[in-house]
Amino acid sequence: MSLVVVGSVAYDGVETPHGRVDRMLGGAATYISLASGYFTQTSLVAVVGDDFAQDDTQLLLDHGIDLEGLERVTGKTFFWAGKYTPDMNDRITLTTDLNVFANFQPKLPPRYLSEPYLLLGNIQPGLQRQVRAQMKHLRLAGGDTMNFWIKDFREELLATIREWDFLLINDAEARMLSGHENLKKAASAILAMGPHTLVIKRGEYGAMLFRKDSFFVVPGYLLETVFDPTGAGDCFAGGFIGYLAQQGFDLKADHISRGELSRAVIYGSVMGSFCCERFGVERFRTLERKEIDARFDEFVKFTSF
Amino acid sequence: MSLVVVGSVAYDGVETPHGRVDRMLGGAATYISLASGYFTQTSLVAVVGDDFAQDDTQLLLDHGIDLEGLERVTGKTFFWAGKYTPDMNDRITLTTDLNVFANFQPKLPPRYLSEPYLLLGNIQPGLQRQVRAQMKHLRLAGGDTMNFWIKDFREELLATIREWDFLLINDAEARMLSGHENLKKAASAILAMGPHTLVIKRGEYGAMLFRKDSFFVVPGYLLETVFDPTGAGDCFAGGFIGYLAQQGFDLKADHISRGELSRAVIYGSVMGSFCCERFGVERFRTLERKEIDARFDEFVKFTSF
């Protein structure tokens, strides 16, 4: 079952307590696709400049990602640089050069329009809405957003997520969007905004899935060393939707399975944890599906009682 | 199976975003005993002043707590006051009047000396060590400590915990004690200091249990409203050791069960969560054992996949 991923493909400069890389492949849609590609056929919709390296294109192709929707235009690829705090739970942005991403208008190749799964990475809500509106055969659609859109594009964002099946955000965003400090109250308020399912990512503390009448909470995976948390939340999203797509899951159907959704949260957590083990997308150069399933089994082991 | 709890009994003044109480029953040993009392016969060793109210004595007696070890001396009971930050994950201390607690020398009634379970609340490590040395028939002993002892009484603390089966601390304390930011590394370092078992409490984010070759992680219970987190970590400790004592658990024996330890962590989490539902010890005035078991079942439900 095929998944369409829309969002940013970028170059990142990252500094963490474990080192520094001045320029490497990044962007939300890159991480989402690399993660989802382990589970399901993934098609990427994004824009890059003419500086986008052949090696980076090849990495995506090697992961079976369909790049017909990856537009190449004259100019430079989106560049972001940031530095993490010592505990790596926070970061400051040093540089944001939108470059060709500033005028991004997602263009979906016609054959993408009938795909059943859609993951909208964090971009301007109006663009997310336009993409959603073009896809008429969706079984499951949802995405991510961020503080900037919640604060300054609230009405547009609300109109956008009203049409989503699921919203994937972090705890600070959930508090900001809902106006509630308490996450249980925040979740109830957000579920009333449209999505049937809300996933709140809490970084090293794990993730929570809320539906109207149930919720599921999983702690984070304990890594010996977190090299670079960049992209972990996006890899979570990729693992989550990738697993559901692989299962042929249909959130709208009567046979909604809380068990499947919980396992999707675990696969999301697994993918996020692998992402942190190396800088940028490095871990995905060698990661194999059997390692993913082995880590899923570890989750079973360290959370069951 | 009987449990001896040693620590502070105090009066607290607490301000949270939900209200303010100028003076109410508190103290680590109070919370530990109230929680453990739901699981096992508990004996309290502490000191209070002549201002200690009969109502407060009665509350402890009503929970079946043996007070022969509760010394009453001339002077005022330990008083602490603090104010929580808006998210309640941190607090500032406004007042610490040690009063009669400044000269606390734990005195164990002779019949306590042969009890099998010991929980040492957060007091001066040398005193914890003296108590531990007096008890010759222990099946399980451990306790809590805090940043002040880790920083300024390090050698004494290390000599003390070397003789413990388990140590229960929070994540900041684990980092400080071990010198490692990463909790997995911190846990390995601390397990090399003596205790076979380490429990790291993470407040709203849950708790982790580490042993040499395994670990267990549980997320926190999601409350709609956290009225007052004061005492939640101590109630966790009381639920943890109380459950193990009720089961007749022996950490030194060959039949160490990881399952029992995990369930003890859940019961600890359950007791900590109830504590937060009202100010101070209020929730324990009405809490019934069947509510505790129902919440344990909720944990099963929202963490299984």
Coordinates of C-alpha atoms in Angstrom, one line a residue:
Chain A
M1 CA 0.0 0.0 0.0
S2 CA 1.6 3.2 -1.1
L3 CA 2.3 6.3 0.9
V4 CA 2.7 9.9 -0.3
V5 CA 5.0 12.1 1.9
V6 CA 5.0 15.8 1.4
G7 CA 7.4 18.2 3.1
S8 CA 10.9 19.6 3.2
V9 CA 14.1 18.1 1.8
A10 CA 17.0 20.1 3.1
Y11 CA 20.6 20.4 4.0
D12 CA 21.3 20.7 7.7
G13 CA 24.2 21.9 9.9
V14 CA 24.0 20.3 13.3
E15 CA 26.1 20.6 16.5
T16 CA 25.5 18.3 19.4
P17 CA 27.6 17.5 22.5
H18 CA 29.0 14.6 20.4
G19 CA 30.2 16.6 17.4
R20 CA 29.4 18.9 14.5
V21 CA 28.5 18.4 10.9
D22 CA 28.4 21.6 8.7
R23 CA 26.3 20.2 5.9
M24 CA 24.4 17.0 5.5
L25 CA 21.2 15.7 4.0
G26 CA 18.1 16.6 6.2
G27 CA 14.6 17.8 6.1
A28 CA 11.4 16.4 7.5
A29 CA 10.2 14.7 4.4
T30 CA 13.6 13.0 3.9
Y31 CA 13.5 11.5 7.4
I32 CA 9.8 10.5 7.1
S33 CA 10.5 8.8 3.8
L34 CA 13.6 7.0 4.9
A35 CA 11.8 5.6 7.9
S36 CA 8.5 4.7 6.1
G37 CA 10.4 3.1 3.2
Y38 CA 11.3 0.2 5.5
F39 CA 7.5 -0.6 5.7
T40 CA 5.8 0.5 2.6
Q41 CA 6.2 1.9 -0.9
T42 CA 6.9 5.6 -0.4
S43 CA 6.6 8.5 -2.8
L44 CA 8.2 11.9 -2.0
V45 CA 6.8 15.3 -2.9
A46 CA 9.3 18.1 -2.2
V47 CA 11.5 20.7 -3.9
V48 CA 15.3 20.9 -4.0
G49 CA 17.8 23.3 -5.7
D50 CA 20.3 22.5 -8.4
D51 CA 22.9 22.0 -5.6
F52 CA 21.2 18.8 -4.5
A53 CA 23.8 16.1 -4.6
Q54 CA 23.5 13.0 -6.7
D55 CA 24.7 10.9 -3.7
D56 CA 21.7 12.2 -1.7
T57 CA 19.3 11.4 -4.6
Q58 CA 20.9 7.9 -4.7
L59 CA 20.4 7.3 -1.0
L60 CA 16.7 7.9 -1.4
L61 CA 16.5 5.7 -4.5
D62 CA 18.4 3.0 -2.7
H63 CA 15.7 3.0 -0.1
G64 CA 13.1 2.4 -2.8
I65 CA 11.6 5.9 -2.6
D66 CA 9.8 7.1 -5.6
L67 CA 11.2 10.5 -6.6
E68 CA 8.9 11.5 -9.4
G69 CA 7.4 14.1 -7.1
L70 CA 10.8 15.5 -6.1
E71 CA 11.0 18.8 -8.0
R72 CA 14.4 20.3 -8.9
V73 CA 14.5 24.0 -9.6
T74 CA 17.2 26.6 -10.1
G75 CA 18.6 27.9 -6.8
K76 CA 19.8 26.5 -3.5
T77 CA 18.2 23.8 -1.4
F78 CA 16.7 24.8 1.9
F79 CA 19.4 25.1 4.5
W80 CA 18.9 24.9 8.3
A81 CA 21.5 24.9 11.1
G82 CA 21.1 24.4 14.8
K83 CA 22.9 23.7 18.0
Y84 CA 21.6 21.4 20.8
T85 CA 21.6 22.0 24.5
P86 CA 23.8 19.7 26.6
D87 CA 20.9 17.4 27.5
M88 CA 19.8 17.5 23.8
N89 CA 16.1 18.1 24.8
D90 CA 16.2 21.5 23.3
R91 CA 18.0 23.3 20.4
I92 CA 18.6 26.8 19.1
T93 CA 18.3 27.6 15.4
L94 CA 21.4 29.3 14.0
T95 CA 20.4 29.6 10.4
T96 CA 17.3 29.2 8.3
D97 CA 17.8 29.8 4.6
L98 CA 14.5 28.8 3.0
N99 CA 16.0 29.2 -0.5
V100 CA 13.9 27.3 -3.1
F101 CA 11.7 26.0 -0.3
A102 CA 10.3 29.6 0.1
N103 CA 8.2 29.1 -3.0
F104 CA 7.4 25.5 -2.6
Q105 CA 4.1 24.5 -4.2
P106 CA 3.7 20.8 -3.9
K107 CA 3.1 19.2 -7.3
L108 CA 1.7 15.7 -7.2
P109 CA 2.4 13.5 -10.2
P110 CA -1.1 12.2 -11.4
R111 CA -0.4 8.6 -10.4
Y112 CA 0.1 9.8 -6.8
L113 CA -3.4 11.2 -6.6
S114 CA -5.1 7.8 -6.1
E115 CA -2.7 6.6 -3.3
P116 CA -4.4 5.6 -0.1
Y117 CA -1.9 7.0 2.5
L118 CA -0.8 10.5 3.0
L119 CA 1.7 12.0 5.5
L120 CA 1.9 15.8 5.4
G121 CA 5.2 17.0 6.9
N122 CA 5.5 20.3 8.7
I123 CA 4.9 22.9 6.0
Q124 CA 2.5 25.9 5.6
P125 CA -1.0 24.6 6.6
G126 CA -2.6 26.0 3.4
L127 CA -0.3 23.9 1.3
Q128 CA -1.0 20.8 3.4
R129 CA -4.7 21.5 2.8
Q130 CA -4.3 21.8 -1.0
V131 CA -2.6 18.4 -1.1
R132 CA -5.1 16.7 1.0
A133 CA -7.9 18.1 -1.2
Q134 CA -6.4 16.6 -4.3
M135 CA -6.3 13.0 -3.0
K136 CA -9.7 11.4 -3.4
H137 CA -9.0 7.8 -2.4
L138 CA -7.4 8.2 1.0
R139 CA -7.7 5.6 3.6
L140 CA -5.6 7.5 6.1
A141 CA -4.3 11.0 6.1
G142 CA -2.5 13.1 8.7
G143 CA 0.5 15.1 9.5
D144 CA 2.7 17.3 11.6
T145 CA 2.8 21.0 12.3
M146 CA 4.8 23.4 14.5
N147 CA 4.6 26.4 16.9
F148 CA 5.0 29.0 14.1
W149 CA 1.8 27.8 12.3
I150 CA -0.1 27.3 15.6
K151 CA 0.6 30.8 16.7
D152 CA 0.4 32.8 13.5
F153 CA -1.7 30.7 11.1
R154 CA -4.2 29.3 13.6
E155 CA -7.4 29.5 11.6
E156 CA -5.8 28.1 8.5
L157 CA -4.3 25.3 10.6
L158 CA -7.6 24.5 12.2
A159 CA -9.3 24.3 8.8
T160 CA -6.5 22.0 7.7
I161 CA -6.4 19.5 10.5
R162 CA -10.2 19.3 10.6
E163 CA -9.9 17.1 7.6
W164 CA -7.1 14.8 8.9
D165 CA -7.5 11.4 10.5
F166 CA -4.5 11.9 12.7
L167 CA -2.2 14.7 14.0
L168 CA 1.3 14.0 15.1
I169 CA 2.8 16.8 17.3
N170 CA 5.1 17.2 20.3
D171 CA 4.0 18.0 23.8
A172 CA 4.8 21.7 23.7
E173 CA 2.8 22.0 20.4
A174 CA -0.1 20.1 21.9
R175 CA -0.2 22.5 24.9
M176 CA 0.1 25.5 22.6
L177 CA -2.6 24.3 20.2
S178 CA -5.1 23.4 22.9
G179 CA -4.3 26.0 25.5
H180 CA -4.1 23.3 28.2
E181 CA -1.0 22.6 30.2
N182 CA -2.3 19.1 31.2
L183 CA -1.8 16.7 28.3
K184 CA -5.0 14.7 28.9
K185 CA -7.0 17.8 28.7
A186 CA -4.9 19.0 25.8
A187 CA -5.7 15.8 24.0
S188 CA -9.4 16.0 24.5
A189 CA -9.5 19.5 23.2
I190 CA -7.4 18.6 20.1
L191 CA -9.5 15.5 19.3
A192 CA -12.5 17.9 19.2
M193 CA -10.8 19.8 16.4
G194 CA -11.2 17.0 13.9
P195 CA -8.6 14.2 14.0
H196 CA -9.8 10.9 15.3
T197 CA -6.3 10.1 16.5
L198 CA -3.7 12.2 18.2
V199 CA -0.1 11.2 18.7
I200 CA 1.9 13.3 21.1
K201 CA 5.7 12.8 20.8
R202 CA 7.7 13.5 23.9
G203 CA 11.3 13.0 22.7
E204 CA 13.3 10.9 25.1
Y205 CA 10.2 10.4 27.3
G206 CA 8.3 8.5 24.6
A207 CA 5.0 9.0 23.0
M208 CA 1.2 8.9 23.7
L209 CA -1.7 8.0 21.4
F210 CA -5.1 9.4 22.1
R211 CA -8.5 8.5 20.7
K212 CA -11.9 9.5 22.0
D213 CA -12.3 6.6 24.4
S214 CA -8.8 5.2 24.9
F215 CA -5.2 6.1 25.1
F216 CA -1.8 4.4 24.9
V217 CA 1.5 5.5 26.4
V218 CA 4.9 4.2 25.6
P219 CA 8.2 5.3 27.2
G220 CA 11.2 6.2 25.1
Y221 CA 13.9 3.8 24.0
L222 CA 16.9 4.1 26.2
L223 CA 20.0 4.7 24.1
E224 CA 23.5 4.5 25.5
T225 CA 24.4 7.5 23.4
V226 CA 22.2 10.0 21.6
F227 CA 24.4 11.4 18.9
D228 CA 21.9 13.6 17.2
P229 CA 18.2 13.9 17.8
T230 CA 17.6 15.8 14.5
G231 CA 14.8 14.1 12.5
A232 CA 13.8 11.7 15.3
G233 CA 10.3 13.0 15.4
D234 CA 10.0 12.7 11.6
C235 CA 11.3 9.2 11.7
F236 CA 8.7 8.5 14.3
A237 CA 6.0 9.7 11.9
G238 CA 7.5 7.6 9.1
G239 CA 7.5 4.5 11.2
F240 CA 4.0 5.1 12.5
I241 CA 2.3 5.7 9.1
G242 CA 4.6 3.2 7.3
Y243 CA 3.6 0.4 9.6
L244 CA -0.1 1.3 9.3
A245 CA 0.2 1.4 5.5
Q246 CA 2.0 -1.9 5.4
Q247 CA -0.9 -3.4 7.4
G248 CA -3.4 -1.9 5.0
F249 CA -4.9 -0.1 7.9
D250 CA -8.0 2.0 7.4
L251 CA -8.7 4.4 10.3
K252 CA -12.2 5.2 8.9
A253 CA -13.3 1.6 8.7
D254 CA -15.3 -0.1 11.5
H255 CA -12.5 -2.5 12.2
I256 CA -10.3 0.1 13.8
S257 CA -7.8 -1.8 15.9
R258 CA -6.3 -0.1 19.0
G259 CA -3.7 -2.8 19.0
E260 CA -2.5 -1.9 15.5
L261 CA -2.3 1.8 16.4
S262 CA -0.3 0.9 19.5
R263 CA 2.1 -1.2 17.5
A264 CA 2.4 1.7 15.0
V265 CA 3.4 4.0 17.9
I266 CA 6.1 1.4 18.9
Y267 CA 7.4 1.2 15.3
G268 CA 7.5 5.0 15.3
S269 CA 9.5 5.0 18.5
V270 CA 11.8 2.3 17.1
M271 CA 12.5 4.4 14.0
G272 CA 13.0 7.6 16.1
S273 CA 15.5 5.8 18.3
F274 CA 17.6 4.5 15.4
C275 CA 17.7 8.0 13.9
C276 CA 19.5 9.3 17.1
E277 CA 22.2 6.8 16.9
R278 CA 24.2 8.6 14.3
F279 CA 24.4 12.1 12.8
G280 CA 21.7 13.0 10.3
V281 CA 20.5 10.2 8.1
E282 CA 23.7 8.2 8.6
R283 CA 22.1 5.3 10.5
F284 CA 19.8 4.6 7.5
R285 CA 22.7 3.8 5.3
T286 CA 23.1 0.5 7.1
L287 CA 19.8 -0.1 9.0
E288 CA 18.1 -3.4 8.1
R289 CA 14.5 -4.4 8.6
K290 CA 15.5 -7.2 10.9
E291 CA 17.1 -4.7 13.3
I292 CA 13.8 -2.8 13.4
D293 CA 11.9 -5.9 14.3
A294 CA 14.5 -6.9 16.9
R295 CA 14.1 -3.5 18.6
F296 CA 10.3 -3.8 18.5
D297 CA 10.8 -7.0 20.5
E298 CA 13.0 -5.1 22.9
F299 CA 10.2 -2.7 23.5
V300 CA 7.9 -5.7 24.3
K301 CA 10.5 -6.9 26.8
F302 CA 11.3 -3.7 28.7
T303 CA 7.7 -2.5 29.0
S304 CA 5.8 -5.7 29.9
F305 CA 5.1 -6.7 33.5
Chain B
M1 CA 5.7 -9.2 56.2
S2 CA 6.6 -6.1 58.2
L3 CA 8.3 -3.0 56.9
V4 CA 10.2 -0.4 58.9
V5 CA 10.2 3.1 57.4
V6 CA 12.6 5.7 58.7
G7 CA 12.6 9.4 57.7
S8 CA 10.9 12.7 58.2
V9 CA 7.5 13.5 59.5
A10 CA 6.8 17.2 59.0
Y11 CA 4.4 20.0 58.4
D12 CA 4.4 21.4 54.9
G13 CA 3.2 24.7 53.3
V14 CA 2.6 24.2 49.6
E15 CA 1.5 26.4 46.8
T16 CA 0.7 25.0 43.3
P17 CA -1.2 26.5 40.4
H18 CA -4.3 24.9 41.9
G19 CA -4.2 26.5 45.4
R20 CA -2.3 26.9 48.6
V21 CA -2.2 25.2 51.9
D22 CA -0.2 27.0 54.7
R23 CA 0.2 24.0 57.0
M24 CA -0.6 20.3 56.5
L25 CA 0.8 16.9 57.4
G26 CA 3.8 16.0 55.3
G27 CA 7.3 14.5 55.4
A28 CA 8.8 11.7 53.4
A29 CA 8.2 9.0 56.0
T30 CA 4.6 10.0 56.3
Y31 CA 4.0 9.6 52.6
I32 CA 6.0 6.4 52.4
S33 CA 4.1 4.8 55.3
L34 CA 0.7 5.9 54.2
A35 CA 1.4 4.3 50.8
S36 CA 3.1 1.1 52.0
G37 CA 0.3 0.7 54.7
Y38 CA -2.1 -0.4 51.9
F39 CA 0.2 -3.4 51.2
T40 CA 2.0 -4.5 54.3
Q41 CA 2.3 -3.9 58.1
T42 CA 4.3 -0.7 58.4
S43 CA 6.3 0.6 61.4
L44 CA 7.4 4.3 61.4
V45 CA 10.6 5.6 62.9
A46 CA 10.6 9.4 63.0
V47 CA 10.6 12.4 65.4
V48 CA 7.9 15.1 65.9
G49 CA 7.6 18.0 68.2
D50 CA 4.9 18.6 70.9
D51 CA 2.9 20.6 68.3
F52 CA 2.2 17.4 66.4
A53 CA -1.6 17.2 66.2
Q54 CA -3.7 14.3 67.5
D55 CA -5.6 14.3 64.2
D56 CA -2.4 13.6 62.3
T57 CA -1.4 10.8 64.7
Q58 CA -4.9 9.4 64.3
L59 CA -4.7 9.4 60.5
L60 CA -1.5 7.3 60.7
L61 CA -3.1 4.9 63.2
D62 CA -6.2 4.6 61.0
H63 CA -3.9 3.3 58.3
G64 CA -2.6 0.6 60.6
I65 CA 0.8 2.2 61.0
D66 CA 2.7 1.2 64.1
L67 CA 3.9 4.4 65.8
E68 CA 6.0 2.9 68.6
G69 CA 9.0 4.3 66.8
L70 CA 7.5 7.8 66.4
E71 CA 9.4 9.8 69.0
R72 CA 7.8 12.9 70.5
V73 CA 10.1 15.6 71.9
T74 CA 9.8 19.1 73.2
G75 CA 9.9 21.7 70.4
K76 CA 8.4 22.2 67.0
T77 CA 7.9 19.6 64.2
F78 CA 10.0 20.0 61.1
F79 CA 8.4 22.6 58.8
W80 CA 9.0 22.9 55.0
A81 CA 7.3 25.3 52.6
G82 CA 7.6 25.4 48.8
K83 CA 6.0 26.7 45.7
Y84 CA 5.7 24.9 42.4
T85 CA 6.4 26.2 38.9
P86 CA 3.4 26.4 36.6
D87 CA 4.1 23.0 34.9
M88 CA 4.7 21.5 38.4
N89 CA 7.9 19.7 37.3
D90 CA 10.0 21.9 39.6
R91 CA 9.6 23.8 42.9
I92 CA 11.4 26.3 44.9
T93 CA 11.8 26.0 48.7
L94 CA 10.6 29.0 50.6
T95 CA 11.2 27.8 54.2
T96 CA 13.1 24.9 55.8
D97 CA 12.8 24.9 59.6
L98 CA 14.4 21.6 60.7
N99 CA 13.3 22.2 64.4
V100 CA 13.3 18.9 66.3
F101 CA 14.4 17.1 63.1
A102 CA 17.8 18.8 63.3
N103 CA 18.8 16.4 66.1
F104 CA 17.0 13.3 64.8
Q105 CA 18.6 10.1 66.0
P106 CA 16.5 7.2 64.8
K107 CA 15.6 5.0 67.7
L108 CA 14.3 1.6 66.7
P109 CA 12.1 -0.2 69.3
P110 CA 13.6 -3.6 69.9
R111 CA 10.8 -5.5 68.2
Y112 CA 11.5 -3.6 65.0
L113 CA 15.1 -4.9 64.8
S114 CA 14.1 -8.3 63.4
E115 CA 11.8 -7.0 60.7
P116 CA 12.6 -8.2 57.2
Y117 CA 12.0 -5.0 55.2
L118 CA 13.5 -1.6 55.5
L119 CA 12.9 1.7 53.6
L120 CA 15.2 4.5 54.5
G121 CA 13.7 7.8 53.6
N122 CA 15.9 10.8 52.6
I123 CA 17.9 11.6 55.8
Q124 CA 21.6 12.1 56.5
P125 CA 23.4 9.0 55.0
G126 CA 25.3 8.3 58.3
L127 CA 21.9 7.9 60.1
Q128 CA 20.6 5.7 57.3
R129 CA 23.7 3.5 57.7
Q130 CA 23.3 3.2 61.5
V131 CA 19.8 2.0 61.1
R132 CA 20.7 -0.5 58.4
A133 CA 23.5 -1.9 60.7
Q134 CA 21.1 -2.6 63.5
M135 CA 18.8 -4.8 61.5
K136 CA 20.1 -8.3 61.2
H137 CA 17.3 -10.2 59.5
L138 CA 16.7 -8.1 56.5
R139 CA 15.4 -9.6 53.3
L140 CA 15.3 -6.3 51.5
A141 CA 16.7 -2.9 52.3
G142 CA 17.0 0.3 50.4
G143 CA 16.1 3.9 50.3
D144 CA 16.2 7.4 48.9
T145 CA 18.7 10.3 49.0
M146 CA 18.9 13.8 47.6
N147 CA 21.2 16.3 45.8
F148 CA 22.5 17.8 49.1
W149 CA 23.9 14.4 50.4
I150 CA 25.2 13.5 46.9
K151 CA 27.1 16.7 46.7
D152 CA 28.4 17.4 50.2
F153 CA 28.4 13.9 51.8
R154 CA 29.5 11.8 48.9
E155 CA 31.8 9.4 50.7
E156 CA 29.4 8.8 53.5
L157 CA 26.6 8.3 51.0
L158 CA 28.6 5.8 49.0
A159 CA 29.5 3.8 52.1
T160 CA 25.8 3.7 53.0
I161 CA 24.3 2.7 49.7
R162 CA 27.0 0.0 49.2
E163 CA 25.0 -2.0 51.7
W164 CA 21.6 -1.5 50.2
D165 CA 19.7 -3.8 47.9
F166 CA 18.0 -1.0 46.0
L167 CA 18.3 2.7 45.6
L168 CA 15.3 4.9 44.6
I169 CA 16.2 8.3 43.3
N170 CA 15.1 10.7 40.6
D171 CA 16.7 11.3 37.2
A172 CA 18.6 14.5 38.3
E173 CA 20.0 12.7 41.3
A174 CA 21.0 9.7 39.2
R175 CA 22.9 12.0 36.9
M176 CA 24.6 13.8 39.8
L177 CA 25.5 10.7 41.6
S178 CA 26.9 8.9 38.5
G179 CA 28.4 11.9 36.6
H180 CA 26.6 10.6 33.5
E181 CA 24.0 12.6 31.6
N182 CA 22.7 9.5 29.8
L183 CA 20.5 7.5 32.1
K184 CA 21.5 4.1 30.8
K185 CA 25.2 4.9 31.5
A186 CA 24.2 6.5 34.9
A187 CA 22.4 3.4 35.9
S188 CA 25.4 1.1 35.0
A189 CA 27.6 3.3 37.1
I190 CA 25.3 3.3 40.1
L191 CA 24.7 -0.4 40.0
A192 CA 28.5 -0.8 40.3
M193 CA 28.2 1.2 43.6
G194 CA 26.5 -1.6 45.5
P195 CA 22.7 -1.8 45.0
H196 CA 21.5 -4.7 42.9
T197 CA 18.5 -2.7 41.8
L198 CA 18.1 0.9 40.9
V199 CA 14.8 2.7 40.5
I200 CA 14.9 6.1 38.7
K201 CA 11.8 8.2 39.2
R202 CA 11.0 10.7 36.5
G203 CA 7.9 12.4 37.9
E204 CA 5.2 12.8 35.3
Y205 CA 7.3 10.8 32.8
G206 CA 7.2 7.6 34.9
A207 CA 10.0 5.4 36.2
M208 CA 12.7 3.0 35.2
L209 CA 14.1 -0.1 37.0
F210 CA 17.6 -1.2 36.3
R211 CA 19.3 -4.4 37.2
K212 CA 22.7 -5.7 36.0
D213 CA 21.2 -7.5 33.0
S214 CA 17.8 -6.1 32.5
F215 CA 15.7 -3.0 32.7
F216 CA 12.1 -2.0 32.8
V217 CA 10.5 1.3 31.9
V218 CA 7.0 2.5 32.6
P219 CA 5.4 5.8 31.6
G220 CA 3.7 8.0 34.1
Y221 CA 0.0 7.8 34.8
L222 CA -1.9 10.6 33.0
L223 CA -4.0 12.6 35.5
E224 CA -6.6 15.1 34.4
T225 CA -5.4 17.4 37.1
V226 CA -2.3 17.3 39.2
F227 CA -3.2 19.2 42.3
D228 CA 0.0 18.8 44.3
P229 CA 3.0 16.6 43.4
T230 CA 4.4 16.9 47.0
G231 CA 5.1 13.4 48.3
A232 CA 4.5 11.6 45.0
G233 CA 8.1 10.2 44.9
D234 CA 7.8 9.0 48.5
C235 CA 4.4 7.4 47.8
F236 CA 6.1 5.7 44.8
A237 CA 8.7 4.3 47.2
G238 CA 6.0 3.2 49.7
G239 CA 4.0 1.4 46.9
F240 CA 7.2 -0.2 45.6
I241 CA 8.5 -1.7 48.8
G242 CA 5.0 -2.3 50.2
Y243 CA 4.1 -4.5 47.3
L244 CA 7.4 -6.4 47.5
A245 CA 7.0 -6.9 51.3
Q246 CA 3.4 -8.1 50.8
Q247 CA 4.7 -10.7 48.3
G248 CA 7.4 -11.8 50.8
F249 CA 10.0 -10.9 48.2
D250 CA 13.6 -11.6 48.8
L251 CA 16.0 -9.7 46.5
K252 CA 18.9 -11.8 47.7
A253 CA 17.4 -15.1 47.0
D254 CA 17.9 -17.1 43.8
H255 CA 14.2 -16.8 42.8
I256 CA 14.5 -13.1 42.0
S257 CA 11.6 -12.3 39.7
R258 CA 11.9 -9.5 37.2
G259 CA 8.1 -9.7 36.9
E260 CA 7.6 -9.0 40.6
L261 CA 10.0 -6.0 40.5
S262 CA 8.2 -4.6 37.4
R263 CA 4.8 -4.9 39.1
A264 CA 6.3 -3.2 42.2
V265 CA 7.3 -0.3 40.0
I266 CA 3.7 -0.1 38.7
Y267 CA 2.3 -0.2 42.2
G268 CA 4.8 2.6 43.1
S269 CA 3.5 4.6 40.1
V270 CA -0.1 4.0 41.1
M271 CA 0.5 5.3 44.6
G272 CA 2.4 8.3 43.3
S273 CA -0.4 9.1 41.0
F274 CA -3.1 9.0 43.7
C275 CA -0.9 11.3 45.9
C276 CA -1.1 14.0 43.2
E277 CA -4.8 14.0 43.1
R278 CA -5.3 16.1 46.2
F279 CA -3.2 18.4 48.4
G280 CA -0.8 16.8 50.8
V281 CA -2.0 13.4 52.2
E282 CA -5.7 14.2 51.6
R283 CA -6.2 11.5 49.0
F284 CA -5.2 8.9 51.5
R285 CA -8.1 9.7 53.8
T286 CA -10.5 8.1 51.3
L287 CA -8.3 5.8 49.1
E288 CA -9.3 2.2 49.2
R289 CA -7.2 -0.8 48.1
K290 CA -9.7 -1.7 45.4
E291 CA -9.0 1.6 43.7
I292 CA -5.3 0.8 43.8
D293 CA -5.8 -2.5 42.0
A294 CA -8.2 -0.9 39.5
R295 CA -5.5 1.7 38.6
F296 CA -3.0 -1.1 38.3
D297 CA -5.3 -2.7 35.7
E298 CA -5.5 0.7 33.9
F299 CA -1.7 0.6 33.7
V300 CA -1.9 -2.8 32.0
K301 CA -4.4 -1.4 29.6
F302 CA -2.7 1.8 28.5
T303 CA 0.8 0.3 28.2
S304 CA 0.1 -3.0 26.4
F305 CA 0.3 -3.5 22.7

